[in-house]
Each structure stands twice: as structure tokens, then as C-alpha cells.
Amino acid sequence: MARTPTGAAVLQPEVTQAITDAVLHELAEQGYGRLSMEAVAKRAGVGKSALYRRWTSKHEMITAVVAEFSVSRAVLEDTGSLRGDLRVTLQAMIDWLTHPLFSRILPDLVAEGARNPEMAESARSSIGVPRRDRAEVMLRRAMDRGELPADLDVEMAMDVLGAPIYWRMVVRRAPVEPDYLERLLEYVLRALGAQDA
Amino acid sequence: MARTPTGAAVLQPEVTQAITDAVLHELAEQGYGRLSMEAVAKRAGVGKSALYRRWTSKHEMITAVVAEFSVSRAVLEDTGSLRGDLRVTLQAMIDWLTHPLFSRILPDLVAEGARNPEMAESARSSIGVPRRDRAEVMLRRAMDRGELPADLDVEMAMDVLGAPIYWRMVVRRAPVEPDYLERLLEYVLRALGAQDA
């Protein structure tokens, strides 16, 4: 979360953008553990004070940058049908997880989370919760339209949406054929008990 | 894979077991990158030569130990029904991923795989392929019994089996309620288009 500037200081958006890019590159190359504030500042062409005006710590900086990157890529679009919404959502998930930098960042953060409960909790509250809130909006819309069972297990449904993509692309690092999205869509519609399955 | 001993040397099983335990503890504590052959030997109470009699390198040792740990935990049991087989399979997956050591090891290996294509390929061939072969046996049994569609997309089905558990337990680090397994079972049966869904 960007802090409200104190006094007359104003945070320049182009500097924030340069820092954000630097954080993503350093995370992809060095990982959470080895990333240093010095290297981020140098890469962004700013002083370390520019970082500390925005975030109080390395942990806060990384969480904020990764959350902004990740939550902005979760879909809010209403296509009018569950099938259409799911197609857009699954494609956005694929794009998120195959992003050249992020595909190296996320596995490292998951490993860090296994060692560092504070990191895991920050990721949960700043990335997982807002992304799941968006997915829930989509599912409830489909329930309201009668496309999904009224007693849908929404919490489990959200796991089923994202999980197969992560498993295939990040854990298995298996190739993704051109028809992958449509094949997955059929599975997910069936799993959710959709009318249109 | 343990090498065939050369000459008259015989690999003592209790030494192999001590080394295996040491590898798993060192992997959980240090991760792939920082694990050293010296530390494994010391922890196992053996000389480094005992390691090199079994494996040619750190990479080969880690792959073999993690593969043995992981593949032996994939289910081959035939309970007589898809629902029964899936329940045993999903429970085994939960046990595998929540093992006190392995729950710290796997995320680190996945992160290593994102940086190290050789590691990713070793994990795929020595862990992923044999585990998926076992899952495929179970699915084909159910297809033969008429419990699953004859045109089941088997390759995608195997992703759908394991993925939600990994996503919840390893990526999200979300709590697992007592009814989790049964709720997941319903989702998986529906996703596969099972007769018994």
C-alpha cells in the first residue's frame, strides 16, 4: 500500500512506475531472500529515500508491488454468461502465471511463504483475498442468473478455478496446447455443476 | 536412482535410510540451493564417499530421494469403485503435501525448477510421470467399469485431481476443514463427468 505522503512531498507516478518495474525484475532475478533495497534503487535510478517514502520496509514494498501486479490482472468483466466470464477469467489467470517475470516470481514467493508465515499472511490478505473476492462476484452473478446451483460451494469453487492452471504451468511446467483453455473450460463448468456444462 | 555397486561393494540399506532422512531434513531446512553434500553426510553420520557410492551428484541424490518419497506415496489400491479410489488418492495427496518436511521441500523445488530447467526436467520424469501413470491406471479402471465417460480427457483429468489440493495447501496455505476431502471429492467426481457424481 502506498503511504500518504507526509508534509508537502508528492509521490511522482513515473518514479513509482520505475521502482515497480525494478522490484519485479529484481524479484525475478534474485528472489525474495536476496533482493536488496540498494539494488532496486540503483535499477530504478533513484535514491533509497524514494523507496522509503513509499514503503516502510522491503517486505511492505514487495507485498505492495506484487499485489498491485496481481490484483489488477484479476477479471471484473461481465460478459453476460458464466461460460464467457469463465473463459475471460481463465485466460487472465494463464496470462498472469505465464508473464515472463511473474512466472519466476510467484514460485519463489510461495517457497518463501512456506518458511516465513508473515510473508504468507501478507500474500493471503493483499493478493489472495482481493482476487478471490472478484471471482466470487462472477460466481454469484451466475448463481443469480440460475446458471449455477443455488447451493454452490463457493469457497471450493474458487480453488477449482485457479488450481489446474497453476498446477500445469508452474508446478509441472508442462506445455500448454492451443486447445488447453477450451478443454479446461469444459472441466470447470462440469465441476461447478453449471447448467451449460 | 541408486547405482549398481561396483566390484564387491554392497550398499547397506540402513545407511541408505539414514542418508535419505538426512537429505529430507537438509532440504526442508536449507533448500535445494544451500544443501551441501558435507552437511548431508554429517547429519547421516557417514562419510561423503557413502553418498557418492550411491549417486553421482547432489542433483542426482536429491532427485532420487524426493522421487522415492513421492512416488511411493501415490496410490495403486483398487477399492472397487471410482469414488473409493478417488477418496484414497486425494487423501494420499493431502498426506504427501502436508508431510512436515515435504511441505517445506516441494515449494522450494518448484521455485528451483523455475530457475533450473534441468531440475524441472528431472522432477517431471522421476516424480510427475510415475505419479501420473498411477493416476491413469485408476482412471482407466473406472472407464472400463463404465463409471467414467469412454472419451474422458485423461490428461486434463489428472491435473484436476491433484491441483486443488496443492493450490489450497501449498500456494494459499489455507486451513483444511474436516469436511474438506468429501467436499473436494464431489467436485472432482463432477469435473470428471462421473456416473456417481
Coordinates of C-alpha atoms in Angstrom, one line a residue:
Chain A
M1 CA 0.0 0.0 0.0
A2 CA 1.5 3.4 -0.9
R3 CA 1.7 5.6 2.1
T4 CA 0.1 9.0 2.1
P5 CA 2.9 11.4 1.7
T6 CA 3.8 13.5 4.8
G7 CA 4.0 17.3 4.6
A8 CA 4.4 18.7 1.1
A9 CA 6.1 15.7 -0.5
V10 CA 4.2 14.3 -3.5
L11 CA 5.0 10.9 -4.9
Q12 CA 5.7 11.1 -8.7
P13 CA 3.9 8.4 -10.6
E14 CA 6.7 7.9 -13.1
V15 CA 9.1 7.3 -10.2
T16 CA 6.7 4.8 -8.7
Q17 CA 6.5 3.0 -12.0
A18 CA 10.2 2.8 -12.4
I19 CA 10.6 1.4 -8.9
T20 CA 7.8 -1.1 -9.5
D21 CA 9.5 -2.3 -12.7
A22 CA 12.8 -2.6 -10.8
V23 CA 11.2 -4.6 -8.0
L24 CA 9.7 -7.1 -10.4
H25 CA 13.0 -7.5 -12.3
E26 CA 15.0 -7.9 -9.1
L27 CA 12.4 -10.4 -7.6
A28 CA 12.6 -12.5 -10.8
E29 CA 16.4 -12.5 -10.9
Q30 CA 17.3 -12.6 -7.2
G31 CA 14.2 -13.9 -5.4
Y32 CA 12.7 -12.5 -2.2
G33 CA 15.6 -13.5 0.1
R34 CA 18.4 -11.9 -1.9
L35 CA 16.5 -8.8 -3.1
S36 CA 18.1 -5.6 -1.7
M37 CA 16.7 -2.1 -1.4
E38 CA 20.0 -0.8 -2.8
A39 CA 19.7 -2.9 -6.0
V40 CA 16.1 -1.8 -6.5
A41 CA 17.0 1.8 -6.1
K42 CA 20.0 1.5 -8.4
R43 CA 18.0 -0.3 -11.1
A44 CA 15.2 2.3 -10.9
G45 CA 17.7 5.2 -11.0
V46 CA 16.5 6.7 -7.7
G47 CA 17.9 7.1 -4.2
K48 CA 16.9 4.7 -1.4
S49 CA 14.9 7.5 0.2
A50 CA 12.5 7.3 -2.8
L51 CA 11.7 3.8 -1.7
Y52 CA 11.3 4.6 1.9
R53 CA 9.0 7.5 1.1
R54 CA 6.6 4.9 -0.4
W55 CA 7.0 1.8 1.8
T56 CA 8.4 1.3 5.3
S57 CA 10.3 -2.0 4.6
K58 CA 11.4 -4.4 1.9
H59 CA 8.6 -6.7 3.0
E60 CA 6.0 -4.0 2.6
M61 CA 7.4 -2.9 -0.8
I62 CA 7.4 -6.4 -2.3
T63 CA 3.9 -7.2 -1.0
A64 CA 2.5 -3.9 -2.4
V65 CA 4.1 -4.3 -5.8
V66 CA 3.2 -7.9 -6.2
A67 CA -0.4 -7.2 -5.0
E68 CA -0.8 -4.4 -7.5
F69 CA 0.5 -6.5 -10.3
S70 CA -1.7 -9.5 -9.4
V71 CA -5.0 -7.9 -8.3
S72 CA -5.1 -5.6 -11.4
R73 CA -4.9 -8.8 -13.5
A74 CA -8.0 -10.4 -11.9
V75 CA -11.0 -10.0 -14.1
L76 CA -14.1 -8.0 -13.3
E77 CA -15.7 -8.0 -16.8
D78 CA -19.3 -9.1 -17.1
T79 CA -19.7 -10.9 -20.5
G80 CA -23.3 -11.8 -19.8
S81 CA -22.8 -15.6 -19.3
L82 CA -20.9 -17.9 -17.0
R83 CA -19.1 -19.5 -19.9
G84 CA -18.0 -16.2 -21.2
D85 CA -17.0 -14.9 -17.8
L86 CA -15.0 -18.1 -17.1
R87 CA -13.2 -18.0 -20.4
V88 CA -12.0 -14.5 -19.7
T89 CA -11.1 -15.4 -16.1
L90 CA -9.1 -18.5 -17.0
Q91 CA -7.3 -16.7 -19.8
A92 CA -6.4 -13.9 -17.4
M93 CA -5.1 -16.5 -15.0
I94 CA -3.0 -18.0 -17.8
D95 CA -1.6 -14.6 -18.7
W96 CA -0.8 -13.8 -15.1
L97 CA 1.0 -17.0 -14.4
T98 CA 2.9 -17.1 -17.7
H99 CA 4.1 -13.4 -17.6
P100 CA 7.9 -13.6 -18.2
L101 CA 8.8 -12.0 -14.9
F102 CA 5.9 -13.2 -12.7
S103 CA 6.3 -16.8 -13.7
R104 CA 9.7 -16.7 -11.9
I105 CA 8.4 -14.6 -9.0
L106 CA 5.4 -16.5 -7.8
P107 CA 7.1 -19.9 -7.2
D108 CA 9.8 -18.1 -5.2
L109 CA 7.2 -16.2 -3.1
V110 CA 5.3 -19.5 -2.4
A111 CA 8.5 -21.1 -1.2
E112 CA 9.2 -18.0 0.9
G113 CA 5.7 -18.3 2.4
A114 CA 6.5 -21.9 3.5
R115 CA 9.4 -20.5 5.6
N116 CA 8.0 -17.1 6.5
P117 CA 4.5 -17.0 8.0
E118 CA 4.4 -13.2 7.9
M119 CA 5.0 -13.3 4.1
A120 CA 2.3 -15.9 3.7
E121 CA -0.2 -13.9 5.6
S122 CA 0.6 -10.7 3.7
A123 CA 0.2 -12.5 0.4
R124 CA -3.1 -14.0 1.5
S125 CA -4.6 -10.7 2.6
S126 CA -3.2 -8.5 -0.2
I127 CA -3.4 -10.9 -3.1
G128 CA -5.5 -13.9 -2.4
V129 CA -8.4 -12.2 -0.7
P130 CA -9.0 -9.5 -3.3
R131 CA -8.5 -11.9 -6.2
R132 CA -11.0 -14.3 -4.7
D133 CA -13.5 -11.5 -4.0
R134 CA -13.5 -10.8 -7.7
A135 CA -14.0 -14.5 -8.6
E136 CA -16.8 -14.6 -6.1
V137 CA -18.6 -11.7 -7.7
M138 CA -18.5 -13.6 -11.0
L139 CA -19.8 -16.8 -9.4
R140 CA -22.6 -15.1 -7.5
R141 CA -23.7 -13.3 -10.8
A142 CA -24.0 -16.8 -12.4
M143 CA -26.0 -18.1 -9.4
D144 CA -28.3 -15.1 -9.7
R145 CA -28.8 -15.9 -13.4
G146 CA -29.6 -19.5 -12.5
E147 CA -26.5 -20.8 -14.3
L148 CA -25.1 -22.3 -11.2
P149 CA -26.7 -24.3 -8.4
A150 CA -28.1 -22.0 -5.6
D151 CA -26.2 -24.1 -3.0
L152 CA -22.9 -24.0 -4.8
D153 CA -19.9 -24.5 -2.5
V154 CA -18.4 -21.1 -3.5
E155 CA -15.3 -21.4 -1.4
M156 CA -14.3 -24.7 -3.0
A157 CA -15.3 -23.4 -6.5
M158 CA -12.7 -20.7 -6.3
D159 CA -10.0 -23.3 -5.7
V160 CA -11.1 -25.3 -8.7
L161 CA -10.9 -22.2 -10.9
G162 CA -7.3 -21.3 -10.4
A163 CA -5.7 -24.5 -9.3
P164 CA -5.4 -26.6 -12.6
I165 CA -3.6 -23.7 -14.4
Y166 CA -1.1 -23.2 -11.6
W167 CA -0.5 -27.0 -11.3
R168 CA 0.1 -27.3 -15.0
M169 CA 2.1 -24.2 -15.7
V170 CA 4.0 -23.6 -12.5
V171 CA 4.4 -26.9 -10.7
R172 CA 4.5 -29.4 -13.7
R173 CA 5.9 -26.8 -16.2
A174 CA 4.0 -28.8 -18.8
P175 CA 3.4 -27.3 -22.3
V176 CA 0.0 -25.6 -22.9
E177 CA -1.5 -26.7 -26.2
P178 CA -3.7 -24.3 -28.2
D179 CA -6.9 -26.0 -27.2
Y180 CA -6.0 -26.0 -23.5
L181 CA -8.3 -23.2 -22.5
E182 CA -11.4 -24.7 -24.1
R183 CA -10.6 -28.2 -22.6
L184 CA -10.2 -26.7 -19.1
L185 CA -13.3 -24.7 -19.5
E186 CA -15.4 -27.8 -20.0
Y187 CA -13.9 -29.3 -16.9
V188 CA -14.5 -26.3 -14.8
L189 CA -18.1 -25.9 -16.0
R190 CA -18.8 -29.6 -15.1
A191 CA -17.0 -29.2 -11.7
L192 CA -19.2 -26.3 -10.8
G193 CA -22.4 -28.1 -11.8
A194 CA -23.1 -25.4 -14.4
Q195 CA -26.4 -25.6 -16.4
D196 CA -24.2 -25.1 -19.5
A197 CA -21.8 -27.9 -18.8
Chain B
M1 CA 18.2 -43.9 -8.9
A2 CA 20.6 -45.9 -6.7
R3 CA 23.6 -47.1 -8.8
T4 CA 24.6 -50.7 -9.0
P5 CA 27.6 -51.0 -6.7
T6 CA 30.8 -51.7 -8.5
G7 CA 33.1 -54.6 -7.5
A8 CA 32.3 -56.2 -4.2
A9 CA 30.8 -53.1 -2.5
V10 CA 27.3 -53.6 -1.2
L11 CA 25.1 -50.7 -0.3
Q12 CA 23.8 -51.1 3.3
P13 CA 20.1 -50.4 3.4
E14 CA 20.3 -48.8 6.9
V15 CA 22.9 -46.4 5.6
T16 CA 20.8 -45.5 2.6
Q17 CA 17.9 -44.9 5.0
A18 CA 20.0 -42.6 7.2
I19 CA 21.2 -40.6 4.2
T20 CA 17.6 -40.4 2.9
D21 CA 16.4 -38.9 6.2
A22 CA 19.3 -36.5 6.2
V23 CA 18.6 -35.3 2.7
L24 CA 14.9 -34.6 3.5
H25 CA 15.8 -32.7 6.7
E26 CA 18.5 -30.7 5.0
L27 CA 16.3 -29.9 2.0
A28 CA 13.5 -28.7 4.4
E29 CA 15.9 -26.6 6.4
Q30 CA 18.3 -25.3 3.7
G31 CA 16.5 -25.7 0.4
Y32 CA 18.0 -27.1 -2.8
G33 CA 20.4 -24.2 -3.4
R34 CA 22.1 -24.3 0.0
L35 CA 22.1 -28.0 0.6
S36 CA 25.6 -29.4 0.8
M37 CA 26.9 -32.9 0.5
E38 CA 29.0 -32.3 3.6
A39 CA 26.0 -31.4 5.7
V40 CA 24.1 -34.4 4.5
A41 CA 27.0 -36.8 5.3
K42 CA 27.5 -35.2 8.7
R43 CA 23.8 -35.4 9.6
A44 CA 23.6 -39.1 8.4
G45 CA 26.8 -39.9 10.3
V46 CA 28.6 -41.2 7.3
G47 CA 31.5 -40.1 5.1
K48 CA 30.9 -38.3 1.8
S49 CA 32.1 -41.4 -0.1
A50 CA 28.9 -43.2 1.1
L51 CA 26.9 -40.6 -0.8
Y52 CA 29.0 -40.8 -3.9
R53 CA 28.8 -44.6 -3.9
R54 CA 25.0 -44.1 -4.3
W55 CA 24.6 -41.0 -6.5
T56 CA 27.0 -39.2 -8.8
S57 CA 25.9 -35.7 -7.8
K58 CA 23.9 -33.5 -5.5
H59 CA 21.3 -33.1 -8.2
E60 CA 21.0 -36.9 -8.7
M61 CA 20.9 -37.6 -5.0
I62 CA 18.1 -35.0 -4.4
T63 CA 16.1 -36.2 -7.4
A64 CA 16.3 -39.8 -6.3
V65 CA 15.4 -39.2 -2.7
V66 CA 12.4 -36.9 -3.5
A67 CA 11.2 -39.3 -6.2
E68 CA 11.3 -42.3 -3.9
F69 CA 9.5 -40.3 -1.2
S70 CA 6.9 -39.0 -3.6
V71 CA 6.2 -42.0 -5.9
S72 CA 5.8 -44.4 -3.0
R73 CA 3.0 -42.2 -1.7
A74 CA 1.0 -42.4 -4.9
V75 CA -1.8 -44.8 -4.6
L76 CA -2.2 -48.1 -6.5
E77 CA -5.0 -49.5 -4.3
D78 CA -8.1 -50.8 -6.1
T79 CA -11.1 -50.3 -3.8
G80 CA -13.6 -51.5 -6.4
S81 CA -15.2 -48.1 -7.2
L82 CA -14.1 -44.7 -8.6
R83 CA -15.4 -42.9 -5.5
G84 CA -13.5 -45.2 -3.3
D85 CA -10.3 -45.0 -5.4
L86 CA -10.6 -41.2 -5.6
R87 CA -11.1 -40.8 -1.8
V88 CA -7.9 -42.9 -1.2
T89 CA -6.0 -41.0 -3.9
L90 CA -7.0 -37.5 -2.6
Q91 CA -6.2 -38.4 1.0
A92 CA -2.8 -39.7 -0.1
M93 CA -2.2 -36.4 -1.9
I94 CA -3.1 -34.5 1.2
D95 CA -0.8 -36.6 3.3
W96 CA 2.0 -36.1 0.8
L97 CA 1.7 -32.3 0.7
T98 CA 1.2 -31.8 4.4
H99 CA 4.1 -34.0 5.5
P100 CA 6.0 -31.9 8.0
L101 CA 9.3 -32.0 5.9
F102 CA 7.9 -32.3 2.5
S103 CA 5.5 -29.4 2.8
R104 CA 8.6 -27.2 3.0
I105 CA 10.6 -29.1 0.4
L106 CA 8.2 -29.1 -2.6
P107 CA 7.6 -25.3 -2.8
D108 CA 11.4 -24.9 -2.8
L109 CA 11.9 -27.4 -5.6
V110 CA 9.1 -25.8 -7.7
A111 CA 10.9 -22.5 -7.3
E112 CA 14.2 -24.1 -8.2
G113 CA 12.5 -25.6 -11.3
A114 CA 11.6 -22.1 -12.4
R115 CA 15.3 -21.2 -12.4
N116 CA 16.8 -24.5 -13.3
P117 CA 15.4 -26.4 -16.4
E118 CA 17.5 -29.5 -15.6
M119 CA 15.9 -29.7 -12.2
A120 CA 12.4 -29.2 -13.7
E121 CA 13.0 -32.0 -16.2
S122 CA 14.3 -34.4 -13.6
A123 CA 11.3 -33.8 -11.4
R124 CA 9.0 -34.3 -14.3
S125 CA 10.5 -37.6 -15.4
S126 CA 11.2 -39.1 -12.0
I127 CA 8.2 -37.8 -10.0
G128 CA 5.5 -36.4 -12.2
V129 CA 5.4 -39.1 -14.9
P130 CA 5.3 -42.1 -12.5
R131 CA 2.7 -40.5 -10.2
R132 CA 0.6 -39.7 -13.2
D133 CA 1.0 -43.2 -14.5
R134 CA -0.6 -44.5 -11.3
A135 CA -3.4 -42.0 -11.5
E136 CA -4.1 -43.0 -15.1
V137 CA -4.4 -46.7 -14.1
M138 CA -7.1 -45.7 -11.6
L139 CA -9.0 -43.6 -14.2
R140 CA -8.8 -46.3 -16.9
R141 CA -10.1 -48.8 -14.4
A142 CA -13.1 -46.6 -13.9
M143 CA -13.6 -46.1 -17.6
D144 CA -13.5 -49.9 -18.1
R145 CA -16.2 -50.2 -15.4
G146 CA -18.3 -47.6 -17.1
E147 CA -18.0 -45.2 -14.2
L148 CA -16.4 -42.5 -16.4
P149 CA -17.1 -41.4 -20.0
A150 CA -15.3 -43.5 -22.6
D151 CA -14.0 -40.3 -24.2
L152 CA -12.6 -38.8 -20.9
D153 CA -9.8 -36.3 -21.4
V154 CA -7.4 -38.3 -19.2
E155 CA -4.5 -35.9 -19.4
M156 CA -6.6 -33.0 -18.2
A157 CA -8.3 -35.2 -15.6
M158 CA -5.0 -35.9 -13.9
D159 CA -4.4 -32.1 -13.5
V160 CA -7.9 -31.7 -11.9
L161 CA -7.1 -34.5 -9.3
G162 CA -4.1 -33.0 -7.7
A163 CA -4.3 -29.3 -8.4
P164 CA -6.9 -28.1 -5.9
I165 CA -5.1 -29.7 -3.0
Y166 CA -1.8 -28.1 -4.0
W167 CA -3.4 -24.8 -4.6
R168 CA -5.1 -24.7 -1.2
M169 CA -2.4 -26.2 1.0
V170 CA 0.8 -25.0 -0.6
V171 CA 0.0 -21.8 -2.5
R172 CA -2.8 -20.4 -0.4
R173 CA -1.7 -22.1 2.8
A174 CA -5.4 -22.1 3.7
P175 CA -6.8 -24.2 6.6
V176 CA -8.3 -27.6 5.7
E177 CA -11.5 -28.2 7.5
P178 CA -12.6 -31.8 8.5
D179 CA -15.1 -32.0 5.6
Y180 CA -12.6 -30.8 3.0
L181 CA -11.9 -34.2 1.5
E182 CA -15.6 -35.1 1.0
R183 CA -16.3 -31.6 -0.5
L184 CA -13.4 -31.9 -2.9
L185 CA -14.5 -35.5 -3.8
E186 CA -17.9 -34.2 -5.0
Y187 CA -16.1 -31.5 -7.2
V188 CA -13.7 -34.0 -8.7
L189 CA -16.5 -36.6 -9.5
R190 CA -18.5 -33.8 -11.2
A191 CA -15.5 -32.5 -13.1
L192 CA -14.7 -35.9 -14.4
G193 CA -18.3 -36.4 -15.5
A194 CA -18.6 -39.5 -13.3
Q195 CA -21.8 -41.6 -13.3
D196 CA -21.7 -41.3 -9.5
A197 CA -21.4 -37.5 -9.4

